[in-house]
Short mmCIF file of C-alpha atoms in Angstrom, two decimals:
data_model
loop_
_atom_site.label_atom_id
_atom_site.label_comp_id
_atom_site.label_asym_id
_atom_site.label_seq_id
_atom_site.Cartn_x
_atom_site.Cartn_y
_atom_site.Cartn_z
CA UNK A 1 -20.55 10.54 15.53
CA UNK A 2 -18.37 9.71 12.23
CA UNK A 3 -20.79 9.71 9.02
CA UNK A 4 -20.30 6.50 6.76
CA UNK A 5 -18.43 6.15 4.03
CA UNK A 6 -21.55 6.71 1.32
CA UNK A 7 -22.91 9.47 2.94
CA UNK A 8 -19.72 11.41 2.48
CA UNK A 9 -19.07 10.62 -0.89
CA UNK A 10 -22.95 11.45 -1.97
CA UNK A 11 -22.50 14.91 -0.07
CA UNK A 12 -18.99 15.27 -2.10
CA UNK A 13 -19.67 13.68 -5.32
CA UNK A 14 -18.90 16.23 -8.26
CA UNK A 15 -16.56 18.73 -5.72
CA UNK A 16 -13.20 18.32 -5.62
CA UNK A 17 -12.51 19.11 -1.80
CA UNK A 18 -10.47 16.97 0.36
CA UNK A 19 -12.00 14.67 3.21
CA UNK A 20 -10.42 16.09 6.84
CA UNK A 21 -9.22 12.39 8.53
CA UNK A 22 -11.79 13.44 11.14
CA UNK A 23 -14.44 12.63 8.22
CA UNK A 24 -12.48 9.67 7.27
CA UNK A 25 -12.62 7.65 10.18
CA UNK A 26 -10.94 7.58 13.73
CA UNK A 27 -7.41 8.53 12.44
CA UNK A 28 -6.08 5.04 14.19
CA UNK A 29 -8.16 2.29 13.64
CA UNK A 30 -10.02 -0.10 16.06
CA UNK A 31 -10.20 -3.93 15.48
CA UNK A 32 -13.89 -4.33 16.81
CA UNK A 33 -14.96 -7.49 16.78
CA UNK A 34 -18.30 -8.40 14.62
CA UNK A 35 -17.60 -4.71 12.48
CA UNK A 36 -18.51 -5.56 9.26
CA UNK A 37 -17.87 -4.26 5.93
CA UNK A 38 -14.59 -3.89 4.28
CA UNK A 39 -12.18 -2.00 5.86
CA UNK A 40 -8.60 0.44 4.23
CA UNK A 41 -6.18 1.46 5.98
CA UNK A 42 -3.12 3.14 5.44
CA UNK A 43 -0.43 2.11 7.26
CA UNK A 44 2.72 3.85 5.50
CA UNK A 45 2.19 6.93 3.23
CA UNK A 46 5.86 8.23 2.79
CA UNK A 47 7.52 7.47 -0.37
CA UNK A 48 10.84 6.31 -0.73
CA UNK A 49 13.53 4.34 1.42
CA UNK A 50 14.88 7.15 3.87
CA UNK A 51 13.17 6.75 7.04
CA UNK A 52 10.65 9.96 8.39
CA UNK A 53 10.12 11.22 11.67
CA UNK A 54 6.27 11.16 10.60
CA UNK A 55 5.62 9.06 8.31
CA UNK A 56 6.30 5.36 7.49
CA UNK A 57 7.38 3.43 4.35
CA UNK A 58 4.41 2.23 2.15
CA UNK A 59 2.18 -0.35 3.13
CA UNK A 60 -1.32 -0.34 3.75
CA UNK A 61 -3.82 -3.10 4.59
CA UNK A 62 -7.34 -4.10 3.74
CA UNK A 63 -9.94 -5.94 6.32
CA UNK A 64 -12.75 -8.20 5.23
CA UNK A 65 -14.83 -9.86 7.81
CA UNK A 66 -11.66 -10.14 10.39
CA UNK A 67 -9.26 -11.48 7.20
CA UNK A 68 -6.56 -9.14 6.50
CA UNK A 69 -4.23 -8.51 3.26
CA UNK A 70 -1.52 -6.27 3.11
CA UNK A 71 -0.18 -4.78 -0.08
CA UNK A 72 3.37 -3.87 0.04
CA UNK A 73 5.20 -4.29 3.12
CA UNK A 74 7.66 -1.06 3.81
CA UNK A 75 10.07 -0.71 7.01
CA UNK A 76 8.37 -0.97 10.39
CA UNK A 77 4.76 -2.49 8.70
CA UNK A 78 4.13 -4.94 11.32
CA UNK A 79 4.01 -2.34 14.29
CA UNK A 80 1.79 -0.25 12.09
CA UNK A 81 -0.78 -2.95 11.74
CA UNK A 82 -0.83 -3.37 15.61
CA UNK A 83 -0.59 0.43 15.84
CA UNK A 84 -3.63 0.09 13.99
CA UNK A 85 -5.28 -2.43 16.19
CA UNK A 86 -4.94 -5.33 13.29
CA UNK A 87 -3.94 -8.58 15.27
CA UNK A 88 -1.13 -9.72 13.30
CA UNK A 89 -2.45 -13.16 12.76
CA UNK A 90 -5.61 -12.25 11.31
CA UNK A 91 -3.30 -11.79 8.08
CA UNK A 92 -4.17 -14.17 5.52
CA UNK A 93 -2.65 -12.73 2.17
CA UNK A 94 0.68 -10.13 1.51
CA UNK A 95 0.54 -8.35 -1.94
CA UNK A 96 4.43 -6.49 -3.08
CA UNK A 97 3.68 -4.13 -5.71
CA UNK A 98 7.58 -4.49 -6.96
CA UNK A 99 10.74 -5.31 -5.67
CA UNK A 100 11.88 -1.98 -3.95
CA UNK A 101 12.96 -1.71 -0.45
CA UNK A 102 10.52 0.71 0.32
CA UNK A 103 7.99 -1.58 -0.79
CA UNK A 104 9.45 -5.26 0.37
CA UNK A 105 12.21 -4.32 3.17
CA UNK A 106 9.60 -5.61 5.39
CA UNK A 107 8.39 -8.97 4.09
CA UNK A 108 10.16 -11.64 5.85
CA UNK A 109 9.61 -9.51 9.36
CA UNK A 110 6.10 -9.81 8.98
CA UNK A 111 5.88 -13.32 8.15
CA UNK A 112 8.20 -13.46 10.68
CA UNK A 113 5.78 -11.39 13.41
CA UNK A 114 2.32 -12.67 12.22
CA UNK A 115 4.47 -16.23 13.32
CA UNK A 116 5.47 -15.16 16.92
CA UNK A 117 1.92 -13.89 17.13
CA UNK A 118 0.41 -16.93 17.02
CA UNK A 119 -0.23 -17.87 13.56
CA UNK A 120 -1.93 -21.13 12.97
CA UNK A 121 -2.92 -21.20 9.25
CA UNK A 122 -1.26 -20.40 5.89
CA UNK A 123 -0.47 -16.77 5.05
CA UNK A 124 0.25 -16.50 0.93
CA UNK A 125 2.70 -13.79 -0.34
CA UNK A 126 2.07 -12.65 -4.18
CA UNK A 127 4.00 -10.46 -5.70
CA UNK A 128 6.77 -9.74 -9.03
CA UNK A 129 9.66 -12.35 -9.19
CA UNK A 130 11.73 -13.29 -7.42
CA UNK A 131 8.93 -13.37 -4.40
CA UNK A 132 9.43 -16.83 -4.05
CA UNK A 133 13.45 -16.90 -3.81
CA UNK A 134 13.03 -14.43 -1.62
CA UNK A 135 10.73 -16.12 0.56
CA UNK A 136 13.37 -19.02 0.66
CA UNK A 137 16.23 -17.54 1.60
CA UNK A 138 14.53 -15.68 4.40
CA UNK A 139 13.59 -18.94 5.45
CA UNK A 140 17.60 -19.41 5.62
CA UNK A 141 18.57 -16.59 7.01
CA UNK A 142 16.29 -17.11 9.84
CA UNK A 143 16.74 -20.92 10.23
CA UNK A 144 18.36 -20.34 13.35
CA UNK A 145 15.02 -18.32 15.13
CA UNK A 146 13.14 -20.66 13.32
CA UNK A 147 14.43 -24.17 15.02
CA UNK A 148 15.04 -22.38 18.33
CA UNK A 149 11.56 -21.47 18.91
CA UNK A 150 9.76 -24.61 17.23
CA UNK A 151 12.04 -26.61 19.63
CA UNK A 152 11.24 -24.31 22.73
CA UNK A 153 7.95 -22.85 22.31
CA UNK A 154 6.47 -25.67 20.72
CA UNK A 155 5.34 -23.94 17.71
CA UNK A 156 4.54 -25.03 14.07
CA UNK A 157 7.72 -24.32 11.29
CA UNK A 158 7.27 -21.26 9.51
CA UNK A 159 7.82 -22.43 5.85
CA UNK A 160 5.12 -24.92 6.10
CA UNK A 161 2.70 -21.96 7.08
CA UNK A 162 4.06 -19.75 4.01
CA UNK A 163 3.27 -19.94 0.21
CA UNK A 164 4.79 -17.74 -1.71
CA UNK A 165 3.62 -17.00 -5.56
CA UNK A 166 5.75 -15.01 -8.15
CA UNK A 167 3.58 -13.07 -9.95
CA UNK A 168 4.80 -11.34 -13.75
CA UNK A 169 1.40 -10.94 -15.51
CA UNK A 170 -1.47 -8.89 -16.08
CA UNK A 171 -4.86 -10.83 -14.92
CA UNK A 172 -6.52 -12.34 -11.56
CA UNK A 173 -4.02 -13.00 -9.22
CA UNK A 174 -6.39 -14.97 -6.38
CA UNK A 175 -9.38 -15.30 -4.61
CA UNK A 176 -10.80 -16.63 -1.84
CA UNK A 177 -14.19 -15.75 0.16
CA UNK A 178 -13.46 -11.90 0.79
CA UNK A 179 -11.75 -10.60 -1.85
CA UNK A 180 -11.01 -11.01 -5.41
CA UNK A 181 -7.35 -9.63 -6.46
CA UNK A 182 -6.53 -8.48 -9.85
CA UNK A 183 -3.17 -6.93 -11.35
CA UNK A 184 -2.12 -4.63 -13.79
CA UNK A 185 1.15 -4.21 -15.05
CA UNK A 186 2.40 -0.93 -14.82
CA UNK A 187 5.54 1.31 -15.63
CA UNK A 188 8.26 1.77 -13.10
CA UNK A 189 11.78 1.41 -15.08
CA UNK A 190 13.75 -0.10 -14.07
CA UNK A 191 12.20 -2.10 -12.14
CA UNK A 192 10.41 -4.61 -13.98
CA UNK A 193 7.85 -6.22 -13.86
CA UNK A 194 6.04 -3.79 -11.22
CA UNK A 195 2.27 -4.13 -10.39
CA UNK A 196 -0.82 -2.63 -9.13
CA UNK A 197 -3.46 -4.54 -7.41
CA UNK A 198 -7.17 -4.21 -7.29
CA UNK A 199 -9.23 -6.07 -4.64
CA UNK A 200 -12.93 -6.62 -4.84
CA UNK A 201 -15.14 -7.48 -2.14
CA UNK A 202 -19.08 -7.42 -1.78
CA UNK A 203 -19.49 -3.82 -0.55
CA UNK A 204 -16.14 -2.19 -2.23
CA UNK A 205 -13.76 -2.11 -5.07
CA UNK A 206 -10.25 -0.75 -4.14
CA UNK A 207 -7.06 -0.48 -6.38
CA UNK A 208 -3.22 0.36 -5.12
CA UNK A 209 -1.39 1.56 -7.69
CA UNK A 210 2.30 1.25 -6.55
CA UNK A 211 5.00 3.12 -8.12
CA UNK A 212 4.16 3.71 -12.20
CA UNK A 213 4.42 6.15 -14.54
CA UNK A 214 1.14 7.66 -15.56
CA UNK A 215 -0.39 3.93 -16.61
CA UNK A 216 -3.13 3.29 -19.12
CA UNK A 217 -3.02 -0.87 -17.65
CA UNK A 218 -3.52 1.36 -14.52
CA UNK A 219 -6.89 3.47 -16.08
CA UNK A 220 -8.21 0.35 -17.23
CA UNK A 221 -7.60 -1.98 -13.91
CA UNK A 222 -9.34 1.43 -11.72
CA UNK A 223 -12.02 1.48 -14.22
CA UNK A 224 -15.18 2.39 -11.99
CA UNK A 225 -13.58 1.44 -8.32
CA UNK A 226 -15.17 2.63 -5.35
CA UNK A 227 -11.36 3.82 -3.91
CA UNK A 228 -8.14 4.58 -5.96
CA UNK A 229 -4.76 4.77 -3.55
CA UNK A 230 -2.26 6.35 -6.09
CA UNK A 231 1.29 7.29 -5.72
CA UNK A 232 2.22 11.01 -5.87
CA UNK A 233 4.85 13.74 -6.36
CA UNK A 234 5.11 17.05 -6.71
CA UNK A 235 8.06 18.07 -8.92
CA UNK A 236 8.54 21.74 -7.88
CA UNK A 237 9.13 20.28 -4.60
CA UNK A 238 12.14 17.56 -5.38
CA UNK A 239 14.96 20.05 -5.36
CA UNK A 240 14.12 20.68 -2.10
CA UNK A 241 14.07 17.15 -0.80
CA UNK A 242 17.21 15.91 -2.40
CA UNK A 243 18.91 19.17 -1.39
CA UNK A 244 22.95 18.33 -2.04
CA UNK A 245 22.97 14.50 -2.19
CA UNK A 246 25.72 13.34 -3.72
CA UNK A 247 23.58 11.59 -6.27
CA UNK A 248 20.60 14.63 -6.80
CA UNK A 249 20.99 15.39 -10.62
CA UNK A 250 21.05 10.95 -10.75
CA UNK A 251 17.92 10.64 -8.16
CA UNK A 252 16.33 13.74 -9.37
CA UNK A 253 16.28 12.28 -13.09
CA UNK A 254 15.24 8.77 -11.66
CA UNK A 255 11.84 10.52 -9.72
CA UNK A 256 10.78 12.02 -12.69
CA UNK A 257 11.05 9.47 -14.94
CA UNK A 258 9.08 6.59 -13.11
CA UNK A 259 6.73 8.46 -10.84
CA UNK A 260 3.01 9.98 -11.34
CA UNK A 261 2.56 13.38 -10.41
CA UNK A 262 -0.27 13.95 -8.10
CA UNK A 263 -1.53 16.43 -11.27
CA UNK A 264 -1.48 13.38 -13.44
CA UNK A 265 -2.77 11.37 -11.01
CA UNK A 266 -5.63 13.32 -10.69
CA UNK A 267 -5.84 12.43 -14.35
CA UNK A 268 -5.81 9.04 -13.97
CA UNK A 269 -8.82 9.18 -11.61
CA UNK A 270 -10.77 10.98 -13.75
CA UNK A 271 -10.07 8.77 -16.67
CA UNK A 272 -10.79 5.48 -14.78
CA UNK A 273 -14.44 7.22 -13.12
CA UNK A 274 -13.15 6.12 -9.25
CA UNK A 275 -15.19 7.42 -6.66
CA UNK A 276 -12.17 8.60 -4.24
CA UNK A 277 -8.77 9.18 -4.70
CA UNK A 278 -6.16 9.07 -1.80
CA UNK A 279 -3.17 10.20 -2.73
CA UNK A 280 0.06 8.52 -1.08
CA UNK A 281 3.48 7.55 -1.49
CA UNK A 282 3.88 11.22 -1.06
CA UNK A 283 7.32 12.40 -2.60
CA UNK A 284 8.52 14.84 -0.61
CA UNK A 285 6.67 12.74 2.19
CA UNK A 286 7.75 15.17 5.02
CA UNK A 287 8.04 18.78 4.11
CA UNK A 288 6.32 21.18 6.52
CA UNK A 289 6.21 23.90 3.61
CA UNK A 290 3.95 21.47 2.02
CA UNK A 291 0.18 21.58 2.84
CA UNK A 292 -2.35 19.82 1.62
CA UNK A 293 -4.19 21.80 -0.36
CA UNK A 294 -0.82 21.98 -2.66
CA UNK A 295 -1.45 18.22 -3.12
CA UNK A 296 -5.66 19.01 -3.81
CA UNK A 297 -4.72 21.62 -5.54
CA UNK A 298 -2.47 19.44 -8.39
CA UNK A 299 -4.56 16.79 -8.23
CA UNK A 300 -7.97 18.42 -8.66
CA UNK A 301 -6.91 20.73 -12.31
CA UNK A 302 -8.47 16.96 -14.22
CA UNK A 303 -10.22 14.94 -10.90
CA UNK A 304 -13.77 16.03 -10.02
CA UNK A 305 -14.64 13.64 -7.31
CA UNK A 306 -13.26 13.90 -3.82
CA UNK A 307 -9.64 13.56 -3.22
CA UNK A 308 -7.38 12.61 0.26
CA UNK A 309 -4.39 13.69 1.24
CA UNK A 310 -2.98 10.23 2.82
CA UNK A 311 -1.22 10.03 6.49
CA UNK A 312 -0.78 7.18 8.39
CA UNK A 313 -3.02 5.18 10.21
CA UNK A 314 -5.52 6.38 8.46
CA UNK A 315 -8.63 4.76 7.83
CA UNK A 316 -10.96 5.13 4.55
#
């Protein structure tokens, strides 16, 4: 039988040693009905826009008493969340960390799939500018789907199920009975304004960093959280990933300059006092030479808690 959550972290607590997914939870999660407690789950840990064989774009999602919000919404994050065993309707809230494709490709298919799924009630999308625009003109582009299958399957028009709220600032973003969502802003030139997100709930606190530079707004919005989900590369490794692009001294430069190393992200942890750190948006994201004590290994020279490697499906 799979030991809670509190019993591993009071066994690790101190020791930085990285949780086996066995110890995590089932490594694909179950929608049981009447489970209670909040839920994480990682539904996309590669980073960047290049699809993997392996691993799938960022996105992961968060369940609180059958509600479910999904930060960042990366190619192919609806099948993941019924991969996962989240019924697509049961989404209430979408977070976007920033506007970059590995992080929003996805956001109109999922409105678009939590609709054909049988969505009833308003979902709310939150996220830098320009969410809303964005929203809109998905709207537009899908007007045709839209009309066709409110005509013949009798069901309600999306845009008067969708909100959508630009979000540009620091400070609390919503909340509702579950959760209470928070944002920092954080460094990810050029993209501006970029954002992470921390969501409190009665039994945990859990903060998504999304692409930065290491982030003191970051340190202070993790301050004391139960789970930390931070982006992470490993620069010896990028020479081998870009290999002879026609663009690797450009993208090489660009990595480095508005990423978080999972050595400094390590850092970070320790800084803030989290509990767990999960590292993901894993640049390389599929390198077999790569194992993951290399990742523990980086990560653990400043954190002294317990640290996970990330993979998909994985729950936390």
């Amino acid at each position: 039988m799979l030991q809670s959550r509190r019993h591993i972290l009071g066994q690790l607590a101190g020791a930085a040693v990285a949780i086996p997914a066995s110890a995590a939870t089932s490594h694909v999660a179950d929608e049981t009905p009447g489970r209670s407690g909040t839920r994480l789950i990682l539904l996309g840990t590669a980073g960047g826009p290049r699809p993997r064989r392996a691993r799938s774009a960022t996105a992961q999602v968060i369940v609180v008493n059958g509600a479910a919000y999904v930060v960042d919404c990366g190619d192919g994050v609806a099948r993941q969340l019924a991969v996962a065993g989240i019924p697509l309707r049961s989404v209430r809230h979408i977070f976007i960390t920033h506007q970059h494709s590995d992080h929003n490709a996805d956001y109109g298919n999922l409105l678009s799939a939590i609709w054909v799924s049988g969505l009833t009630t308003q979902v709310d999308g939150w996220g830098p500018p320009p969410l809303a625009e964005m929203t809109r003109h998905f709207f537009a582009m899908s007007a045709a789907d839209i009309d066709v299958r409110v005509r013949d399957e009798g069901r309600i028009p999306l845009p008067r199920l969708v909100q959508a709220h630009d979000v540009s600032r620091a400070g609390p973003v919503m909340r509702d009975a579950n959760v209470t969502v928070s944002a920092a802003v954080v460094r990810h030139p050029p993209v501006v304004p970029a954002l992470a997100y921390r969501i409190d709930t009665a039994d945990r606190s859990i903060v998504i960093s999304g692409d930065t530079s290491p982030s003191d707004n970051l340190v202070v919005l993790a301050k004391g959280a139960d789970v930390l989900v931070h982006e992470a590369l490993l620069p010896a490794r990028i020479d081998e990933m870009i290999g002879k692009l026609p663009n690797a001294e450009r993208l090489k430069a660009s990595i480095l300059s508005h990423h978080t190393t999972a050595e400094q992200a390590g850092w970070i942890a320790q800084q803030a006092g989290v509990k767990l750190l999960v590292l993901s948006h894993l640049i390389p994201a599929e390198d077999p030479d790569v194992p993951d004590e290399e990742w523990i290994a980086a990560a653990s020279k400043f954190y002294r808690g317990p640290i996970i490697v990330g993979k998909d499906l994985l729950e936390i």
